[in-house]
Short mmCIF file of C-alpha atoms and ligand atoms in Angstrom, two decimals:
data_model
loop_
_atom_site.label_atom_id
_atom_site.label_comp_id
_atom_site.label_asym_id
_atom_site.label_seq_id
_atom_site.Cartn_x
_atom_site.Cartn_y
_atom_site.Cartn_z
CA MET A 1 -0.21 -0.27 0.02
CA ARG A 2 1.35 3.35 -0.77
CA SER A 3 0.71 6.80 -0.99
CA LEU A 4 0.85 9.84 -3.74
CA THR A 5 1.05 13.06 -2.12
CA LYS A 6 3.49 14.66 -4.50
CA ILE A 7 5.27 13.50 -7.61
CA SER A 8 8.59 13.49 -5.83
CA ASP A 9 7.42 10.82 -3.45
CA LEU A 10 7.71 8.34 -6.48
CA SER A 11 10.97 6.37 -7.40
CA VAL A 12 11.69 6.91 -10.96
CA SER A 13 10.64 3.07 -11.49
CA ASP A 14 7.18 3.80 -9.65
CA LEU A 15 6.79 6.47 -11.94
CA GLU A 16 7.43 3.81 -14.93
CA THR A 17 5.14 1.48 -13.60
CA ILE A 18 2.30 3.73 -13.06
CA VAL A 19 2.75 4.93 -16.80
CA ALA A 20 2.84 1.36 -18.02
CA MET A 21 -0.21 0.37 -16.06
CA ALA A 22 -2.09 3.71 -17.41
CA ASP A 23 -1.06 2.64 -21.15
CA GLU A 24 -2.40 -1.09 -20.52
CA PHE A 25 -5.72 0.23 -18.91
CA ARG A 26 -5.81 2.64 -22.03
CA GLU A 27 -5.40 -0.54 -24.31
CA THR A 28 -7.92 -2.84 -22.31
CA ARG A 29 -10.68 -0.11 -21.73
CA GLY A 30 -14.24 -1.34 -22.58
CA GLN A 31 -13.00 -5.05 -22.97
CA SER A 32 -15.22 -7.33 -20.94
CA SER A 33 -11.87 -9.43 -20.17
CA ALA A 34 -10.79 -6.25 -18.42
CA HIS A 35 -9.60 -7.23 -14.83
CA THR A 36 -11.04 -5.64 -11.99
CA PRO A 37 -8.59 -5.84 -9.32
CA LEU A 38 -10.39 -3.65 -6.47
CA THR A 39 -13.44 -5.65 -6.35
CA GLY A 40 -15.12 -5.41 -2.76
CA ARG A 41 -12.80 -2.12 -2.13
CA PHE A 42 -14.43 1.39 -0.90
CA VAL A 43 -12.54 4.34 -2.37
CA ALA A 44 -13.35 7.52 -0.43
CA LEU A 45 -13.21 10.84 -2.61
CA VAL A 46 -12.93 13.85 -0.59
CA PHE A 47 -13.35 17.12 -2.33
CA GLU A 48 -12.61 20.44 -0.40
CA LYS A 49 -12.66 22.15 -4.04
CA PRO A 50 -14.67 21.80 -7.43
CA SER A 51 -13.67 19.27 -10.01
CA LEU A 52 -14.85 18.11 -13.15
CA ARG A 53 -11.83 15.61 -14.49
CA THR A 54 -10.25 14.38 -11.27
CA LYS A 55 -13.91 13.79 -9.80
CA VAL A 56 -15.27 11.86 -12.98
CA SER A 57 -12.14 10.62 -13.55
CA PHE A 58 -11.64 8.89 -10.12
CA GLU A 59 -15.36 7.79 -9.92
CA VAL A 60 -15.28 6.19 -13.28
CA ALA A 61 -11.93 4.20 -12.56
CA THR A 62 -12.99 3.29 -9.11
CA VAL A 63 -15.96 1.47 -10.81
CA SER A 64 -14.01 0.26 -13.82
CA LEU A 65 -11.67 -1.56 -11.16
CA GLY A 66 -14.62 -2.93 -9.22
CA ALA A 67 -14.67 -0.80 -6.36
CA HIS A 68 -17.40 1.49 -4.78
CA PRO A 69 -16.65 5.50 -4.65
CA ILE A 70 -18.12 7.66 -1.92
CA PHE A 71 -18.09 11.02 -2.83
CA LEU A 72 -17.90 13.62 0.24
CA SER A 73 -17.89 17.26 -0.65
CA SER A 74 -16.52 20.02 1.44
CA GLU A 75 -19.99 21.04 2.80
CA GLN A 76 -20.51 17.23 4.19
CA ILE A 77 -17.47 16.99 6.14
CA PHE A 78 -15.29 20.16 6.20
CA ALA A 79 -17.09 23.55 5.80
CA SER A 80 -20.34 22.94 8.11
CA GLY A 81 -19.39 22.57 11.45
CA GLY A 82 -20.34 26.11 12.64
CA ASN A 83 -16.96 27.42 13.51
CA GLU A 84 -13.84 28.47 11.37
CA ARG A 85 -12.26 24.72 11.86
CA GLY A 86 -14.84 23.12 10.17
CA ARG A 87 -17.36 20.24 11.28
CA GLU A 88 -13.98 18.14 12.84
CA SER A 89 -10.31 18.02 12.42
CA VAL A 90 -8.48 16.75 9.45
CA PRO A 91 -7.05 14.00 11.69
CA ASP A 92 -10.56 12.96 12.92
CA ILE A 93 -11.67 12.88 9.48
CA GLY A 94 -8.73 10.64 8.63
CA ARG A 95 -9.25 8.26 11.57
CA ASN A 96 -12.95 7.53 10.47
CA LEU A 97 -12.65 7.26 6.71
CA GLU A 98 -9.85 4.53 7.17
CA ARG A 99 -12.36 2.23 9.24
CA PHE A 100 -14.69 2.56 6.19
CA CYS A 101 -12.68 2.84 3.05
CA ASP A 102 -9.45 1.18 1.51
CA VAL A 103 -7.94 4.46 -0.39
CA ILE A 104 -8.44 8.24 0.36
CA VAL A 105 -8.22 10.40 -2.71
CA ALA A 106 -8.44 14.07 -1.53
CA ARG A 107 -8.41 17.58 -2.89
CA VAL A 108 -7.89 20.14 -0.56
CA PHE A 109 -6.81 23.92 -0.09
CA ARG A 110 -3.65 23.17 1.80
CA HIS A 111 -0.84 20.54 1.23
CA ASP A 112 -0.53 20.47 5.07
CA THR A 113 -3.82 18.89 4.82
CA ILE A 114 -2.86 15.76 2.76
CA ARG A 115 0.56 15.72 4.57
CA GLN A 116 -1.37 15.32 7.80
CA LEU A 117 -3.79 12.41 6.62
CA ALA A 118 -1.10 10.44 4.95
CA SER A 119 1.05 10.46 8.26
CA ILE A 120 -2.43 9.66 10.16
CA VAL A 121 -3.78 6.94 8.33
CA LYS A 122 -2.78 3.19 7.62
CA VAL A 123 -4.78 3.59 4.15
CA PRO A 124 -3.04 4.81 1.00
CA VAL A 125 -3.95 8.72 0.57
CA ILE A 126 -3.87 10.36 -3.15
CA ASN A 127 -3.50 14.07 -3.64
CA ALA A 128 -6.22 15.08 -6.33
CA LEU A 129 -4.87 18.60 -6.17
CA CYS A 130 -3.75 21.11 -3.57
CA ASP A 131 -2.22 24.49 -3.54
CA GLN A 132 1.15 22.92 -4.17
CA HIS A 133 1.13 19.86 -6.06
CA HIS A 134 -1.35 18.02 -8.68
CA PRO A 135 0.61 14.43 -8.85
CA CYS A 136 -2.37 12.86 -10.93
CA GLN A 137 -2.32 15.45 -13.30
CA ALA A 138 1.15 15.42 -14.09
CA ILE A 139 1.39 11.47 -14.48
CA ALA A 140 -1.46 11.94 -17.11
CA ASP A 141 0.65 14.89 -18.72
CA VAL A 142 3.50 12.45 -19.39
CA VAL A 143 1.69 9.81 -20.40
CA THR A 144 -0.10 11.86 -23.04
CA MET A 145 2.76 14.05 -24.34
CA GLU A 146 4.87 10.51 -24.89
CA ARG A 147 2.11 8.79 -26.51
CA PHE A 148 1.48 11.99 -29.08
CA LEU A 149 5.15 12.53 -29.68
CA LYS A 150 6.48 8.80 -29.44
CA LYS A 151 9.19 9.24 -27.39
CA THR A 152 9.87 8.53 -23.60
CA GLY A 153 12.53 10.94 -22.92
CA GLY A 154 14.35 13.70 -24.35
CA LEU A 155 11.35 16.03 -25.05
CA LYS A 156 11.33 19.65 -24.67
CA VAL A 157 8.54 20.98 -22.56
CA ALA A 158 8.02 24.61 -21.97
CA TYR A 159 5.60 25.84 -19.37
CA ILE A 160 4.25 29.38 -19.55
CA GLY A 161 2.50 31.14 -16.53
CA ASP A 162 1.87 30.77 -13.18
CA GLY A 163 4.59 28.69 -11.40
CA ASN A 164 1.81 26.89 -9.56
CA ASN A 165 0.71 23.28 -8.42
CA VAL A 166 0.49 22.21 -12.05
CA ALA A 167 3.57 23.78 -12.93
CA THR A 168 5.48 22.16 -9.96
CA SER A 169 4.17 18.43 -10.52
CA LEU A 170 4.46 18.65 -14.34
CA VAL A 171 8.27 19.68 -14.56
CA GLN A 172 8.64 17.23 -11.77
CA ALA A 173 7.19 14.41 -13.76
CA CYS A 174 9.06 15.44 -16.94
CA VAL A 175 12.30 15.23 -15.21
CA MET A 176 11.72 12.06 -13.64
CA ARG A 177 10.92 10.91 -17.58
CA GLY A 178 14.21 12.18 -18.82
CA HIS A 179 12.57 15.27 -20.50
CA ASP A 180 14.01 18.81 -20.48
CA VAL A 181 11.81 21.33 -18.84
CA VAL A 182 11.91 25.44 -19.02
CA VAL A 183 9.33 27.27 -17.00
CA ALA A 184 8.64 31.19 -17.99
CA SER A 185 6.91 32.90 -15.27
CA PRO A 186 6.41 36.73 -14.27
CA ALA A 187 8.49 37.94 -11.17
CA GLY A 188 6.59 36.94 -8.01
CA TYR A 189 4.83 33.83 -9.79
CA GLU A 190 7.79 31.43 -10.05
CA VAL A 191 7.88 28.11 -8.93
CA SER A 192 8.98 28.16 -5.37
CA ASN A 193 12.31 28.02 -4.60
CA VAL A 194 12.11 24.89 -2.61
CA GLU A 195 10.39 22.96 -5.40
CA GLN A 196 12.92 24.41 -8.15
CA ARG A 197 15.92 22.60 -5.96
CA VAL A 198 13.80 19.40 -5.54
CA THR A 199 13.23 19.50 -9.42
CA HIS A 200 17.02 19.81 -9.95
CA SER A 201 17.48 17.01 -7.55
CA LEU A 202 15.21 14.55 -9.58
CA LYS A 203 17.24 14.75 -13.05
CA VAL A 204 17.98 11.56 -14.47
CA ARG A 205 20.88 12.41 -16.64
CA GLU A 206 23.55 15.06 -16.67
CA SER A 207 22.73 16.63 -19.87
CA GLN A 208 19.33 17.28 -18.83
CA SER A 209 18.30 20.91 -18.91
CA ILE A 210 15.59 22.53 -16.16
CA ASP A 211 15.48 26.27 -16.80
CA PHE A 212 13.08 28.68 -14.93
CA ILE A 213 12.93 32.01 -16.80
CA ARG A 214 11.02 35.06 -17.44
CA GLU A 215 10.68 35.14 -21.33
CA PRO A 216 7.80 33.15 -22.96
CA ALA A 217 9.25 33.52 -26.27
CA TYR A 218 12.56 32.13 -25.19
CA ALA A 219 10.99 29.36 -23.73
CA VAL A 220 8.95 27.93 -26.41
CA ARG A 221 11.87 28.05 -29.05
CA GLY A 222 12.13 24.52 -29.96
CA ALA A 223 9.68 23.13 -27.60
CA ASP A 224 7.96 19.83 -28.32
CA ILE A 225 5.32 20.44 -25.95
CA VAL A 226 3.82 24.22 -24.85
CA TYR A 227 1.89 23.96 -21.49
CA THR A 228 -0.39 26.54 -19.45
CA ASP A 229 -2.71 26.63 -16.95
CA THR A 230 -4.98 29.34 -15.52
CA PHE A 231 -3.46 32.67 -14.08
CA VAL A 232 -5.94 32.40 -11.01
CA SER A 233 -5.99 29.01 -9.19
CA MET A 234 -8.96 27.94 -6.89
CA GLY A 235 -8.50 29.80 -3.83
CA GLN A 236 -6.87 33.03 -5.35
CA GLU A 237 -9.82 34.59 -6.58
CA SER A 238 -9.21 37.70 -4.66
CA GLU A 239 -6.28 38.38 -6.35
CA LYS A 240 -7.68 37.92 -9.83
CA SER A 241 -7.24 41.41 -11.06
CA ALA A 242 -3.45 41.81 -9.86
CA ARG A 243 -2.94 38.41 -11.54
CA LEU A 244 -4.27 39.03 -14.75
CA ALA A 245 -2.05 42.47 -14.82
CA ALA A 246 1.12 40.34 -13.81
CA PHE A 247 0.97 37.78 -16.64
CA GLN A 248 0.32 40.73 -19.49
CA GLY A 249 2.47 38.88 -22.04
CA TYR A 250 2.32 35.24 -20.93
CA GLN A 251 -1.03 34.22 -23.01
CA VAL A 252 -0.38 31.13 -25.41
CA THR A 253 -1.24 32.65 -28.83
CA SER A 254 -0.69 31.27 -32.62
CA ALA A 255 2.12 33.74 -32.87
CA LEU A 256 4.03 31.84 -29.73
CA MET A 257 3.11 28.50 -30.84
CA ALA A 258 4.77 29.65 -33.97
CA LEU A 259 7.96 29.70 -32.24
CA ALA A 260 8.00 26.27 -31.08
CA SER A 261 8.75 23.11 -32.95
CA ALA A 262 6.94 22.31 -36.07
CA HIS A 263 5.37 19.32 -34.79
CA ALA A 264 4.68 20.94 -31.30
CA ARG A 265 1.44 20.16 -29.16
CA PHE A 266 -0.41 22.44 -27.05
CA MET A 267 -1.25 21.02 -23.69
CA HIS A 268 -3.63 22.47 -20.81
CA CYS A 269 -4.95 20.56 -17.60
CA LEU A 270 -8.24 22.55 -17.77
CA PRO A 271 -10.26 24.06 -17.05
CA ALA A 272 -9.28 26.83 -19.52
CA HIS A 273 -9.87 30.40 -19.36
CA ARG A 274 -10.20 31.21 -22.79
CA GLY A 275 -8.80 34.53 -23.83
CA GLU A 276 -6.87 34.90 -20.39
CA GLU A 277 -4.17 31.90 -20.35
CA VAL A 278 -4.71 31.15 -24.05
CA THR A 279 -6.66 32.12 -26.96
CA ASP A 280 -9.45 30.06 -28.61
CA GLU A 281 -7.42 29.62 -31.84
CA VAL A 282 -4.75 27.83 -30.08
CA MET A 283 -7.38 25.68 -27.89
CA ASP A 284 -9.18 24.73 -30.98
CA SER A 285 -6.17 24.07 -33.07
CA ALA A 286 -5.10 21.04 -34.38
CA GLN A 287 -2.05 21.34 -32.33
CA SER A 288 -4.05 21.25 -29.14
CA ILE A 289 -4.39 17.84 -27.30
CA VAL A 290 -5.89 19.02 -24.22
CA PHE A 291 -9.08 16.55 -24.57
CA ASP A 292 -6.61 13.73 -24.97
CA GLN A 293 -4.99 14.78 -21.85
CA ALA A 294 -8.15 14.72 -20.02
CA GLU A 295 -8.64 11.44 -20.91
CA SER A 296 -5.40 9.96 -19.98
CA ARG A 297 -6.73 11.27 -16.45
CA LEU A 298 -9.10 8.22 -16.34
CA HIS A 299 -6.12 5.70 -17.35
CA VAL A 300 -3.85 7.44 -14.64
CA ALA A 301 -6.60 7.68 -12.02
CA LYS A 302 -6.86 3.79 -12.65
CA ALA A 303 -3.25 3.11 -12.69
CA VAL A 304 -2.87 5.29 -9.55
CA LEU A 305 -5.43 3.37 -7.58
CA ALA A 306 -4.33 -0.01 -8.40
CA TRP A 307 -0.83 0.87 -7.63
CA SER A 308 -1.63 2.26 -4.36
CA LEU A 309 -3.39 -0.73 -3.20
CA THR A 310 -1.04 -3.40 -4.63
N1 CP B 401 -7.34 19.17 -14.57
C1 CP B 401 -8.14 18.99 -13.49
O1 CP B 401 -7.76 18.83 -12.54
O2 CP B 401 -9.61 19.14 -13.52
P1 CP B 401 -10.53 19.47 -12.57
O3 CP B 401 -10.39 20.53 -11.56
O4 CP B 401 -11.83 19.65 -13.13
O5 CP B 401 -10.81 18.10 -11.53
N1 NVA B 402 -3.78 25.69 -10.77
C1 NVA B 402 -5.56 25.00 -11.18
C2 NVA B 402 -5.49 23.71 -11.76
C3 NVA B 402 -6.87 23.33 -11.69
C4 NVA B 402 -6.84 22.07 -12.28
C5 NVA B 402 -6.21 25.37 -9.49
O1 NVA B 402 -5.18 24.42 -8.64
O2 NVA B 402 -7.27 25.71 -9.59
#
């Protein structure tokens, strides 16, 4: 039994295993012979924040593997307790859930909540997004880019925009898979220094390049993948106007895509804020693989659940 609280919890070989399992689940999808290794298990899906892809992919994955999902929204367990700390403490939520369920998938505001849960319960805890990490997304991202570019290492991945949870997990997963990464962010919105250091520590080959820079045009030059995410993550709504001002010049446009490789693909974890971090033209272009990327979330959700419980 293993938790996934952030990408750097994984060894290179764990990541390899999960990617291979996801590829296999993609191949066997819909086959009546598809195996159901989680028959009789229960999966708690604890969500403090909204979700489309993560909620649906984990619910479908859970049922497809023979297990039963139990969705718990913020109102049900965190928020409605009549005091600012919610109905009961995070440790107590965990101590209850582990008595009923075999794995806890949690989307939370603070990484500390994931850390606390994982340190207390005896069942695996899967991070379904927090303020600092989004590991299931990043695994789906490497699965998708490697499938489309037909390469398992040595891609150049350029991330443009906020050095947020998605950026952090993405660059760490890419580095562990042997890809080169470059992140272009405005001042004050970079991947944190701590996570930049972690990213460098994950290098798998000497010549691998890992850069955190300012200039989007420079970052995308020759890139195989151009990736962006929202400038205003969940929980940052009050910073919206300051953020939109700070990210002027960081929109992924067709002009920016033209600086990447001719075969470059555009990726976005979604939801996209069309007209902010990306134009309609790029989202809807032949280069865009954002919905294939979303589909990969399902194969990876199955892989992560099966991996965590075996
Ligand atoms: N990409 C992603 O995690 O989407 P949701 O927020 O809809 O789950
Ligand atoms: N960075 C975004 C990702 C949403 C999937 C957020 O945290 O809201």
